[in-house]
Structure formats: C-alpha cells, structure tokens
Short mmCIF file of C-alpha atoms and ligand atoms in Angstrom, two decimals:
data_model
loop_
_atom_site.label_atom_id
_atom_site.label_comp_id
_atom_site.label_asym_id
_atom_site.label_seq_id
_atom_site.Cartn_x
_atom_site.Cartn_y
_atom_site.Cartn_z
CA UNK Z 138 19.98 -14.32 -25.05
CA UNK Z 139 16.70 -13.44 -26.72
CA UNK Z 140 15.77 -10.59 -24.40
CA UNK Z 141 12.35 -9.93 -25.89
CA UNK Z 142 11.41 -13.57 -25.42
CA UNK Z 143 12.89 -13.55 -21.91
CA UNK Z 144 10.95 -10.39 -21.00
CA UNK Z 145 7.73 -12.03 -22.09
CA UNK Z 146 8.37 -14.71 -19.45
CA UNK Z 147 8.00 -11.99 -16.76
CA UNK Z 148 4.41 -10.71 -16.92
CA UNK Z 149 5.05 -7.76 -14.57
CA UNK Z 150 7.58 -6.25 -17.00
CA UNK Z 151 4.73 -5.54 -19.39
CA UNK Z 152 2.82 -3.30 -17.01
CA UNK Z 153 2.64 0.46 -16.93
CA UNK Z 154 3.38 2.80 -14.01
CA UNK Z 155 1.85 6.29 -14.09
CA UNK Z 156 0.92 5.58 -17.69
CA UNK Z 157 4.50 4.81 -18.68
CA UNK Z 158 6.15 1.46 -19.34
CA UNK Z 159 7.70 0.10 -16.16
CA UNK Z 160 11.50 0.28 -16.10
CA UNK Z 161 12.40 -2.00 -13.22
CA UNK Z 162 15.94 -1.31 -11.99
CA UNK Z 163 15.64 -2.48 -8.38
CA UNK Z 164 16.76 -6.05 -8.89
CA UNK Z 165 19.22 -6.04 -6.01
CA UNK Z 166 16.27 -5.48 -3.65
CA UNK Z 167 14.21 -8.23 -5.21
CA UNK Z 168 13.90 -9.80 -8.63
CA UNK Z 169 10.74 -10.28 -10.65
CA UNK Z 170 9.37 -13.79 -11.14
CA UNK Z 171 9.02 -15.66 -14.40
CA UNK Z 172 5.60 -17.12 -15.17
CA UNK Z 173 6.89 -20.69 -14.62
CA UNK Z 174 7.68 -19.89 -10.98
CA UNK Z 175 4.30 -18.32 -10.25
CA UNK Z 176 2.50 -21.12 -12.08
CA UNK Z 177 4.61 -23.80 -10.40
CA UNK Z 178 3.54 -22.40 -7.03
CA UNK Z 179 -0.12 -22.13 -8.05
CA UNK Z 180 -0.06 -25.65 -9.48
CA UNK Z 181 1.34 -27.07 -6.26
CA UNK Z 182 -1.39 -25.37 -4.24
CA UNK Z 183 -4.07 -26.50 -6.69
CA UNK Z 184 -3.10 -30.11 -7.03
CA UNK Z 185 -0.46 -31.30 -4.57
CA UNK Z 186 -0.77 -29.31 -1.35
CA UNK Z 187 -0.30 -31.37 1.84
CA UNK Z 188 2.06 -31.15 4.80
CA UNK Z 189 5.39 -32.81 4.15
CA UNK Z 190 7.45 -35.57 5.81
CA UNK Z 191 4.78 -37.01 8.07
CA UNK Z 192 1.86 -38.13 5.96
CA UNK Z 193 1.36 -41.64 4.65
CA UNK Z 194 -1.20 -40.39 2.16
CA UNK Z 195 -0.60 -39.79 -1.52
CA UNK Z 196 -0.59 -35.99 -1.50
CA UNK Z 197 1.78 -35.75 1.44
CA UNK Z 198 4.20 -38.08 -0.27
CA UNK Z 199 4.00 -36.11 -3.50
CA UNK Z 200 4.55 -32.80 -1.68
CA UNK Z 201 7.47 -34.33 0.22
CA UNK Z 202 8.98 -35.56 -3.03
CA UNK Z 203 8.77 -32.06 -4.55
CA UNK Z 204 10.24 -30.47 -1.41
CA UNK Z 205 13.16 -32.89 -1.26
CA UNK Z 206 13.69 -32.66 -5.03
CA UNK Z 207 14.08 -28.91 -4.49
CA UNK Z 208 16.78 -29.58 -1.90
CA UNK Z 209 18.58 -31.79 -4.40
CA UNK Z 210 18.19 -29.05 -7.03
CA UNK Z 211 19.85 -26.52 -4.70
CA UNK Z 212 22.60 -29.02 -3.89
CA UNK Z 213 23.42 -29.38 -7.59
CA UNK Z 214 23.16 -25.65 -8.23
CA UNK Z 215 25.78 -24.74 -5.61
CA UNK Z 216 27.86 -27.90 -5.91
CA UNK Z 217 27.30 -29.16 -2.37
CA UNK Z 218 28.41 -32.70 -1.66
CA UNK Z 219 25.26 -33.91 0.07
CA UNK Z 220 21.67 -32.82 0.70
CA UNK Z 221 22.57 -32.99 4.40
CA UNK Z 222 24.44 -29.72 3.75
CA UNK Z 223 21.41 -27.84 2.38
CA UNK Z 224 19.24 -26.28 5.09
CA UNK Z 225 16.15 -24.29 4.15
CA UNK Z 226 15.60 -21.06 6.07
CA UNK Z 227 13.49 -17.93 5.53
CA UNK Z 228 16.36 -16.23 3.72
CA UNK Z 229 19.81 -14.72 4.04
CA UNK Z 230 18.93 -12.84 7.21
CA UNK Z 231 17.63 -15.89 9.03
CA UNK Z 232 20.58 -17.98 7.84
CA UNK Z 233 23.08 -15.50 9.30
CA UNK Z 234 21.14 -15.20 12.55
CA UNK Z 235 21.13 -18.99 12.80
CA UNK Z 236 24.89 -19.09 12.29
CA UNK Z 237 25.60 -16.29 14.75
CA UNK Z 238 23.49 -18.04 17.36
CA UNK Z 239 24.81 -21.56 16.78
CA UNK Z 240 28.48 -20.56 16.41
CA UNK Z 241 27.97 -18.42 19.51
CA UNK Z 242 26.94 -21.58 21.36
CA UNK Z 243 29.94 -23.59 20.19
CA UNK Z 244 33.14 -21.92 19.11
CA UNK Z 245 32.80 -18.30 20.28
CA UNK Z 246 33.77 -17.27 23.80
CA UNK Z 247 33.98 -13.88 25.46
CA UNK Z 248 36.82 -11.87 23.90
CA UNK Z 249 36.78 -13.82 20.61
CA UNK Z 250 36.67 -11.95 17.33
CA UNK Z 251 34.52 -12.09 14.21
CA UNK Z 252 35.81 -10.45 11.02
CA UNK Z 253 33.28 -8.67 8.78
CA UNK Z 254 33.86 -5.98 6.17
CA UNK Z 255 32.93 -2.33 5.92
CA UNK Z 256 30.58 -3.12 3.02
CA UNK Z 257 28.31 -5.58 4.84
CA UNK Z 258 24.53 -5.43 4.73
CA UNK Z 259 23.00 -4.89 8.20
CA UNK Z 260 22.01 -8.55 8.20
CA UNK Z 261 25.69 -9.46 8.44
CA UNK Z 262 26.41 -6.91 11.16
CA UNK Z 263 23.51 -6.81 13.59
CA UNK Z 264 23.31 -10.57 14.35
CA UNK Z 265 26.98 -10.41 15.40
CA UNK Z 266 26.31 -7.32 17.49
CA UNK Z 267 23.46 -9.13 19.24
CA UNK Z 268 25.93 -11.92 19.94
CA UNK Z 269 28.48 -9.36 21.13
CA UNK Z 270 25.94 -8.15 23.70
CA UNK Z 271 25.17 -11.69 24.87
CA UNK Z 272 28.65 -13.20 24.75
CA UNK Z 273 31.14 -10.35 24.74
CA UNK Z 274 32.63 -11.12 21.33
CA UNK Z 275 34.18 -8.35 19.23
CA UNK Z 276 33.82 -7.33 15.59
CA UNK Z 277 36.82 -6.52 13.42
CA UNK Z 278 36.20 -4.71 10.15
CA UNK Z 279 38.01 -5.14 6.82
CA UNK Z 280 38.48 -1.68 5.25
CA UNK Z 281 38.20 -0.80 1.56
CA UNK Z 282 39.97 1.54 -0.84
CA UNK Z 283 38.42 4.46 -2.74
CA UNK Z 284 37.32 2.22 -5.62
CA UNK Z 285 35.33 0.10 -3.15
CA UNK Z 286 37.67 -2.90 -3.06
CA UNK Z 287 38.51 -4.68 0.18
CA UNK Z 288 42.09 -4.11 1.34
CA UNK Z 289 43.64 -7.52 1.46
CA UNK Z 290 46.76 -6.63 3.49
CA UNK Z 291 44.61 -5.02 6.15
CA UNK Z 292 42.38 -8.14 6.11
CA UNK Z 293 45.35 -10.41 6.69
CA UNK Z 294 46.48 -8.26 9.60
CA UNK Z 295 43.13 -8.53 11.39
CA UNK Z 296 43.76 -12.19 12.18
CA UNK Z 297 44.94 -13.01 15.66
CA UNK Z 298 44.66 -15.84 18.16
CA UNK Z 299 41.11 -14.77 19.09
CA UNK Z 300 39.77 -14.69 15.51
CA UNK Z 301 37.16 -17.43 15.27
CA UNK Z 302 34.85 -16.56 12.36
CA UNK Z 303 35.04 -14.58 9.11
CA UNK Z 304 31.69 -13.47 7.65
CA UNK Z 305 31.81 -11.53 4.38
CA UNK Z 306 29.63 -10.54 1.51
CA UNK Z 307 30.49 -11.99 -1.89
CA UNK Z 308 29.07 -9.00 -3.82
CA UNK Z 309 28.27 -5.60 -2.31
CA UNK Z 310 24.62 -4.63 -2.70
CA UNK Z 311 25.64 -0.94 -2.83
CA UNK Z 312 28.94 -0.83 -4.73
CA UNK Z 313 28.59 -3.95 -6.84
CA UNK Z 314 32.13 -4.97 -5.85
CA UNK Z 315 32.78 -8.66 -6.42
CA UNK Z 316 35.09 -9.61 -3.59
CA UNK Z 317 37.98 -12.03 -4.28
CA UNK Z 318 36.35 -14.65 -2.12
CA UNK Z 319 38.59 -17.59 -2.96
CA UNK Z 320 41.60 -15.58 -1.75
CA UNK Z 321 39.70 -14.36 1.33
CA UNK Z 322 38.64 -17.92 2.20
CA UNK Z 323 42.13 -19.36 1.69
CA UNK Z 324 43.64 -16.69 3.93
CA UNK Z 325 41.11 -17.45 6.68
CA UNK Z 326 41.81 -21.16 6.38
CA UNK Z 327 45.56 -20.66 6.79
CA UNK Z 328 44.60 -19.20 10.18
CA UNK Z 329 42.25 -22.12 10.85
CA UNK Z 330 39.17 -19.85 10.74
CA UNK Z 331 35.86 -20.83 9.05
CA UNK Z 332 34.22 -18.49 6.54
CA UNK Z 333 30.58 -17.54 6.01
CA UNK Z 334 29.79 -16.11 2.59
CA UNK Z 335 26.76 -13.87 2.14
CA UNK Z 336 25.80 -14.79 -1.42
CA UNK Z 337 22.55 -12.75 -1.48
CA UNK Z 338 23.87 -10.57 -4.30
CA UNK Z 339 26.14 -13.05 -6.05
CA UNK Z 340 23.94 -16.10 -6.46
CA UNK Z 341 21.75 -14.52 -9.19
CA UNK Z 342 24.74 -13.36 -11.23
CA UNK Z 343 27.73 -15.66 -10.75
CA UNK Z 344 28.22 -19.37 -10.98
CA UNK Z 345 29.05 -20.60 -7.47
CA UNK Z 346 30.61 -23.90 -6.49
CA UNK Z 347 30.91 -24.30 -2.73
CA UNK Z 348 33.32 -27.20 -3.19
CA UNK Z 349 35.73 -25.26 -5.40
CA UNK Z 350 35.54 -22.26 -3.05
CA UNK Z 351 35.98 -24.55 -0.03
CA UNK Z 352 33.67 -22.16 1.82
CA UNK Z 353 32.37 -23.36 5.19
CA UNK Z 354 28.94 -21.72 5.03
CA UNK Z 355 27.08 -19.92 2.25
CA UNK Z 356 23.72 -18.19 2.54
CA UNK Z 357 21.22 -16.69 0.12
CA UNK Z 358 17.58 -15.75 -0.43
CA UNK Z 359 15.32 -17.21 -3.13
CA UNK Z 360 13.61 -13.89 -3.87
CA UNK Z 361 16.84 -12.41 -5.25
CA UNK Z 362 17.20 -15.27 -7.71
CA UNK Z 363 13.75 -15.06 -9.34
CA UNK Z 364 12.17 -17.35 -6.73
CA UNK Z 365 9.53 -16.65 -4.08
CA UNK Z 366 9.88 -14.54 -0.93
CA UNK Z 367 10.20 -16.11 2.50
CA UNK Z 368 12.54 -18.95 1.55
CA UNK Z 369 16.30 -19.16 1.51
CA UNK Z 370 19.25 -21.43 1.96
CA UNK Z 371 21.99 -22.09 4.45
CA UNK Z 372 24.72 -24.27 3.03
CA UNK Z 373 27.15 -25.63 5.60
CA UNK Z 374 29.90 -28.22 5.39
CA UNK Z 375 28.51 -31.36 6.96
CA UNK Z 376 31.30 -31.49 9.55
CA UNK Z 377 30.36 -27.98 10.70
CA UNK Z 378 26.60 -28.54 10.74
CA UNK Z 379 27.14 -31.70 12.79
CA UNK Z 380 29.00 -29.65 15.41
CA UNK Z 381 26.34 -26.95 15.75
CA UNK Z 382 23.36 -27.22 18.11
CA UNK Z 383 19.79 -26.72 16.83
CA UNK Z 384 18.60 -23.13 16.38
CA UNK Z 385 14.90 -23.55 17.04
CA UNK Z 386 12.95 -26.40 18.63
CA UNK Z 387 9.71 -27.92 17.42
CA UNK Z 388 8.33 -30.50 15.05
CA UNK Z 389 10.45 -31.93 12.23
CA UNK Z 390 13.78 -31.27 13.97
CA UNK Z 391 13.41 -34.12 16.49
CA UNK Z 392 13.95 -37.85 16.41
CA UNK Z 393 12.26 -38.62 19.73
CA UNK Z 394 10.73 -36.47 22.45
CA UNK Z 395 9.86 -37.33 26.03
CA UNK Z 396 9.67 -35.12 29.11
CA UNK Z 397 12.97 -36.61 30.18
CA UNK Z 398 14.72 -35.40 27.05
CA UNK Z 399 14.78 -35.08 23.27
CA UNK Z 400 17.00 -36.47 20.57
CA UNK Z 401 17.42 -34.43 17.44
CA UNK Z 402 16.82 -35.36 13.85
CA UNK Z 403 19.65 -35.90 11.40
CA UNK Z 404 20.94 -33.21 9.04
CA UNK Z 405 19.57 -31.09 7.54
CA UNK Z 406 16.30 -31.48 9.48
CA UNK Z 407 17.97 -30.66 12.81
CA UNK Z 408 17.84 -27.00 11.68
CA UNK Z 409 14.34 -27.04 10.22
CA UNK Z 410 11.87 -26.79 13.09
CA UNK Z 411 8.19 -26.61 12.14
CA UNK Z 412 6.37 -27.02 8.86
CA UNK Z 413 8.81 -25.90 6.17
CA UNK Z 414 7.83 -23.59 3.32
CA UNK Z 415 7.56 -26.55 0.97
CA UNK Z 416 5.72 -24.46 -1.59
CA UNK Z 417 8.55 -21.92 -1.55
CA UNK Z 418 11.23 -24.58 -1.96
CA UNK Z 419 9.49 -25.87 -5.07
CA UNK Z 420 9.22 -22.30 -6.39
CA UNK Z 421 12.95 -21.86 -5.81
CA UNK Z 422 13.72 -25.10 -7.67
CA UNK Z 423 11.66 -23.92 -10.66
CA UNK Z 424 13.53 -20.59 -10.62
CA UNK Z 425 16.89 -22.40 -10.58
CA UNK Z 426 15.76 -24.53 -13.52
CA UNK Z 427 14.71 -21.38 -15.35
CA UNK Z 428 18.04 -19.58 -15.00
CA UNK Z 429 20.04 -22.75 -15.57
CA UNK Z 430 18.27 -23.12 -18.91
CA UNK Z 431 19.34 -19.56 -19.82
CA UNK Z 432 22.86 -20.41 -18.65
CA UNK Z 433 24.65 -18.53 -15.90
CA UNK Z 434 27.59 -17.79 -18.21
CA UNK Z 435 25.24 -16.21 -20.77
CA UNK Z 436 23.54 -14.22 -18.03
CA UNK Z 437 26.87 -12.98 -16.64
CA UNK Z 438 28.14 -11.98 -20.10
CA UNK Z 439 24.96 -10.08 -20.96
CA UNK Z 440 24.83 -8.35 -17.57
CA UNK Z 441 28.45 -7.32 -17.92
CA UNK Z 442 27.69 -5.64 -21.25
CA UNK Z 443 24.74 -3.87 -19.67
CA UNK Z 444 26.96 -2.71 -16.80
CA UNK Z 445 29.56 -1.30 -19.20
CA UNK Z 446 26.89 0.47 -21.22
CA UNK Z 447 25.18 1.88 -18.11
CA UNK Z 448 28.50 3.02 -16.64
CA UNK Z 449 29.33 4.86 -19.85
CA UNK Z 450 25.88 6.48 -20.10
CA UNK Z 451 25.71 7.52 -16.46
CA UNK Z 452 29.25 8.80 -16.06
CA UNK Z 453 28.69 11.03 -19.11
CA UNK Z 454 26.05 12.93 -17.10
CA UNK Z 455 27.42 16.16 -15.70
CA UNK Z 456 27.52 16.25 -11.92
CA UNK Z 457 26.99 12.49 -11.52
CA UNK Z 458 29.26 10.73 -9.05
CA UNK Z 459 29.44 6.95 -9.16
CA UNK Z 460 30.10 5.03 -5.92
CA UNK Z 461 31.82 1.72 -6.52
CA UNK Z 462 34.44 1.44 -9.24
CA UNK Z 463 35.99 -1.91 -8.44
CA UNK Z 464 37.83 -3.70 -11.24
CA UNK Z 465 35.57 -6.71 -10.69
CA UNK Z 466 32.02 -5.42 -10.47
CA UNK Z 467 28.49 -6.78 -10.64
CA UNK Z 468 25.67 -4.89 -12.39
CA UNK Z 469 24.91 -2.38 -9.63
CA UNK Z 470 25.28 1.40 -10.06
CA UNK Z 471 25.10 3.63 -7.01
CA UNK Z 472 25.27 7.33 -7.67
CA UNK Z 473 24.50 10.88 -6.61
CA UNK Z 474 23.92 13.85 -8.90
CA UNK Z 475 25.02 17.34 -7.87
CA UNK Z 476 23.43 17.99 -4.49
CA UNK Z 477 20.09 16.44 -5.40
CA UNK Z 478 18.84 14.35 -2.50
CA UNK Z 479 18.55 10.66 -3.45
CA UNK Z 480 14.91 10.57 -2.32
CA UNK Z 481 14.08 13.44 -4.66
CA UNK Z 482 15.86 11.74 -7.53
CA UNK Z 483 14.15 8.41 -6.79
CA UNK Z 484 10.71 9.97 -6.46
CA UNK Z 485 11.00 11.92 -9.70
CA UNK Z 486 12.39 8.92 -11.60
CA UNK Z 487 9.46 6.91 -10.26
CA UNK Z 488 7.06 9.38 -11.88
CA UNK Z 489 8.75 8.48 -15.16
CA UNK Z 490 8.05 4.80 -14.51
CA UNK Z 491 11.63 4.07 -13.44
CA UNK Z 492 12.00 2.03 -10.26
CA UNK Z 493 15.34 2.57 -8.50
CA UNK Z 494 16.34 2.23 -4.87
CA UNK Z 495 17.26 5.23 -2.76
CA UNK Z 496 18.73 5.60 0.71
CA UNK Z 497 21.26 3.72 2.80
CA UNK Z 498 20.53 0.27 1.30
CA UNK Z 499 20.75 -1.36 4.75
CA UNK Z 500 24.44 -0.48 4.90
CA UNK Z 501 24.76 2.46 7.32
CA UNK Z 502 28.42 1.75 8.16
CA UNK Z 503 29.31 1.81 4.46
CA UNK Z 504 27.49 5.13 4.04
CA UNK Z 505 29.50 6.45 6.97
CA UNK Z 506 32.70 5.27 5.29
CA UNK Z 507 31.67 7.06 2.08
CA UNK Z 508 30.69 10.16 4.05
CA UNK Z 509 27.18 10.29 2.56
CA UNK Z 510 23.65 9.62 3.78
CA UNK Z 511 22.58 7.51 0.88
CA UNK Z 512 22.68 6.96 -2.86
CA UNK Z 513 20.40 6.25 -5.77
CA UNK Z 514 20.94 2.68 -6.88
CA UNK Z 515 20.11 1.11 -10.22
CA UNK Z 516 20.62 -2.65 -10.18
CA UNK Z 517 20.41 -4.48 -13.47
CA UNK Z 518 19.67 -8.01 -14.46
CA UNK Z 519 19.30 -10.11 -17.60
CA UNK Z 520 15.80 -8.90 -18.46
CA UNK Z 521 16.91 -5.28 -18.54
CA UNK Z 522 17.78 -3.61 -21.84
CA UNK Z 523 19.95 -0.82 -23.22
CA UNK Z 524 16.73 1.08 -23.96
CA UNK Z 525 15.89 0.99 -20.24
CA UNK Z 526 19.34 2.34 -19.42
CA UNK Z 527 18.75 5.11 -21.95
CA UNK Z 528 15.45 5.85 -20.20
CA UNK Z 529 17.30 6.04 -16.87
CA UNK Z 530 20.00 8.34 -18.24
CA UNK Z 531 17.41 10.60 -19.88
CA UNK Z 532 15.37 10.57 -16.67
CA UNK Z 533 18.36 11.64 -14.60
CA UNK Z 534 19.13 14.46 -17.08
CA UNK Z 535 15.53 15.59 -16.86
CA UNK Z 536 15.54 15.64 -13.06
CA UNK Z 537 18.84 17.50 -13.14
CA UNK Z 538 17.39 20.18 -15.41
CA UNK Z 539 14.42 20.57 -13.03
CA UNK Z 540 16.82 21.32 -10.18
N1 PMP P 261 22.97 -9.46 2.30
C1 PMP P 261 23.00 -8.72 1.19
C2 PMP P 261 24.33 -8.43 0.53
C3 PMP P 261 21.81 -8.22 0.65
O1 PMP P 261 21.83 -7.47 -0.45
C4 PMP P 261 20.58 -8.53 1.29
C5 PMP P 261 19.27 -8.01 0.76
N2 PMP P 261 19.27 -6.67 0.39
C6 PMP P 261 20.61 -9.31 2.44
C7 PMP P 261 21.81 -9.76 2.91
C8 PMP P 261 19.36 -9.66 3.18
O2 PMP P 261 18.56 -10.53 2.44
P1 PMP P 261 17.10 -10.89 2.94
O3 PMP P 261 16.43 -9.60 3.27
O4 PMP P 261 16.48 -11.59 1.77
O5 PMP P 261 17.24 -11.78 4.13
#
C-alpha cells in the first residue's frame, strides 16, 4: 500500500480547512471519492448520457451496457450467483425499507417477530417499527456485553415459533464490532428464519461472499465504499426475491400494463421502478474496480494496523474512555474524554482541521444501552495515516487542556 500515491488519487484530501491540512476521520459517515470515480461519472454525462433499457439509439444502448455491466460488477464483488439477485436502490436505508415492506406483505403476520440487535442503526429499526404499527409485528433485541459484542446465547434464546426474520448489522457504525455473522446466519437457518445483513459498514473493509455466508439478503450504500451518493444495493437470493411483491410501481418494473391489470418484469427489474440512477451505478462499478485493484486483503491489513495504532494512542490519553472493545473490530473509535461534551470536542477538533463525527450516530437505542447521549467517533480508512492519528491524539490533548 503506497499511501502517498493512494492519497493523491483523492483530490479532496489535499485541501485545507481553517488554514490547516484536512484530517478526514469521518469515513463511516461517508467516504471520499477517488478521481477515477468522479471522472467516470463526468465522462458518462459528457459522452454517453441517455435513458437506459428503452432506447434503440446508440447512446441509450451504450448507457444500458454500462448500467448492466455495473450490475455484473456488483454481482462478482459480492459473489452473487446471478445478476437477477442484484437490485439497485438508493442505498442501505431504502433497501431495508423495501425488505420490511415486501416481507411484511408476504411472510409476516400480526404477532410475528423480527430479531434485530441493540447496536442497529436507526435504518434497521424504524422500518420495522413502521411495519409493527401497520401489521402488529414485534421486535426482539439481541443484547451485547460490555465490550460491545453480541451475546450469542441470548440471541439463540430469542427464537420462537413466531420468529420470521432476523435483521442484523455486520459491523457496528458506533463500536466497530464485527459481528460473527456466519454463526448468526447458521443459527437463524436452523430455525428456518431468513437473515438480512446490513453491510453498510462492512462492505468497504471486509471481503464479503454472499454465497459462502449463505445470507438471504444483504444491503449496502455506494457512498460508503468510495462510490457516489444516492445509489445502493439490495442483494437477495433469487428464490426470495421471486416470492416478494414489487415495492414501487412505475416504468421499468412492468412487462405489460392495461387498465385491466399489469404483469411485472422479471428480476431484478421488478424492484426497480422508474429511471434508475444509471450514472450512479457506473460510478459504483468504477469504485469497486478501484478498491479491488488495491486488494481488499491489503486494505483490511493496513486498516487493522491503523486501528491498533489509534487504539494505543487514544487510550494513552488521560480521561479518555473508549466505547467498543470487541475482539474482532473494524477501524472505528468511539470515545468520550472526561466530561467534555462530544459536540464541544468535535467543534474544537474541527478548528484544527480534524473532521470527526459527534452525537448519537443514528443509534439512540445503543446510546441508551451505554447510558450516554453520544460519543466522538473517528472512523479510519486506507487513505488515513499514522500522522493523522497523531494529529487527532494531539488535538484531543489540546482540547482537554483547554477544559
Ligand atoms: N446501517 C449502518 C450500519 C450505517 O452505518 C448506515 C449509515 N450511517 C446506514 C445503515 C444507513 O446508510 P444510508 O444512509 O447510506 O442509507
């Protein structure tokens, strides 16, 4: 990993903030984009742009080819069996809403139960609560231990005859915990229950093979994996997607329409009503090419070193409490220092050019479990450096002295 070379691929990393070099440590919220992604998008607008799937003309066919090549690229990247299993959505949030709605129309009845965990992002809680209001389903919650690891015995005990869906995050956006998803999926399957994996925080850092995991659904957002905003993926096993009804109606998702009735398009188009974000899908494909060229194993190894270094530097700071100390952890560090409010810490670090996240991180129930209102979160990725972690540690010390 030639980090200097890699950093030069991301123009934004060269900019200054308040006259200081930007130290961007908010990668769990969104990642920066390499030049090839931005240029790939611009190039498509400049020379290919046309609506996809329905034009006989040259540009439309070229745009369609790029869009469908992107689907194939995603299929390879996650190890799906067929492009029929790769649905494009607006992102993780829309993918989970789609699943909550469609599973709510098929396999969930009043009194049925959906298992989530205490460390879910709101986007894997609220869609189920909306369904609970409409259909009378219930949520069951997997607890965690003090280190921030899910409690597997308690998980196993949540299953009962009314359990119909398990929906869990792969990696916690607050604690960095990497959940033992293969075990969690296998347990659910012994009870005959399908599993949805929220891969928003894992897809940029871990190599994922949906076939090896045998996961039923997997969802993620392109913007967290160096791709554009507004595009994401819903992977579903073909047998499941076949069973589910459409989510939205409109163009593209139909085979034939008359006022007497409509027949729906085949997979994956049944779930893709309206003009798709075909520019975004191409941008995502370029991003996947970019990180595949770096190598996910290399990325994971480098990020792990960064995590170890950052953990050592931060825990050496007096008064700093780290939240999330799982044995298997991704490069996320949530912390509080003395009784300094996270907003104050974040605002003062910002003045030093250091971008971190502060607050509840869209995980109120987890904050409640931890008995705090929020944390400061530094989330690292492969373009971050030890020097940036030093800057963070020195920044925290400086803020601490001010208080
Ligand atoms: N799940 C997790 C674990 C996340 O970290 C996020 C983004 N913070 C989401 C879901 C939601 O992703 P998006 O806003 O891109 O839909």
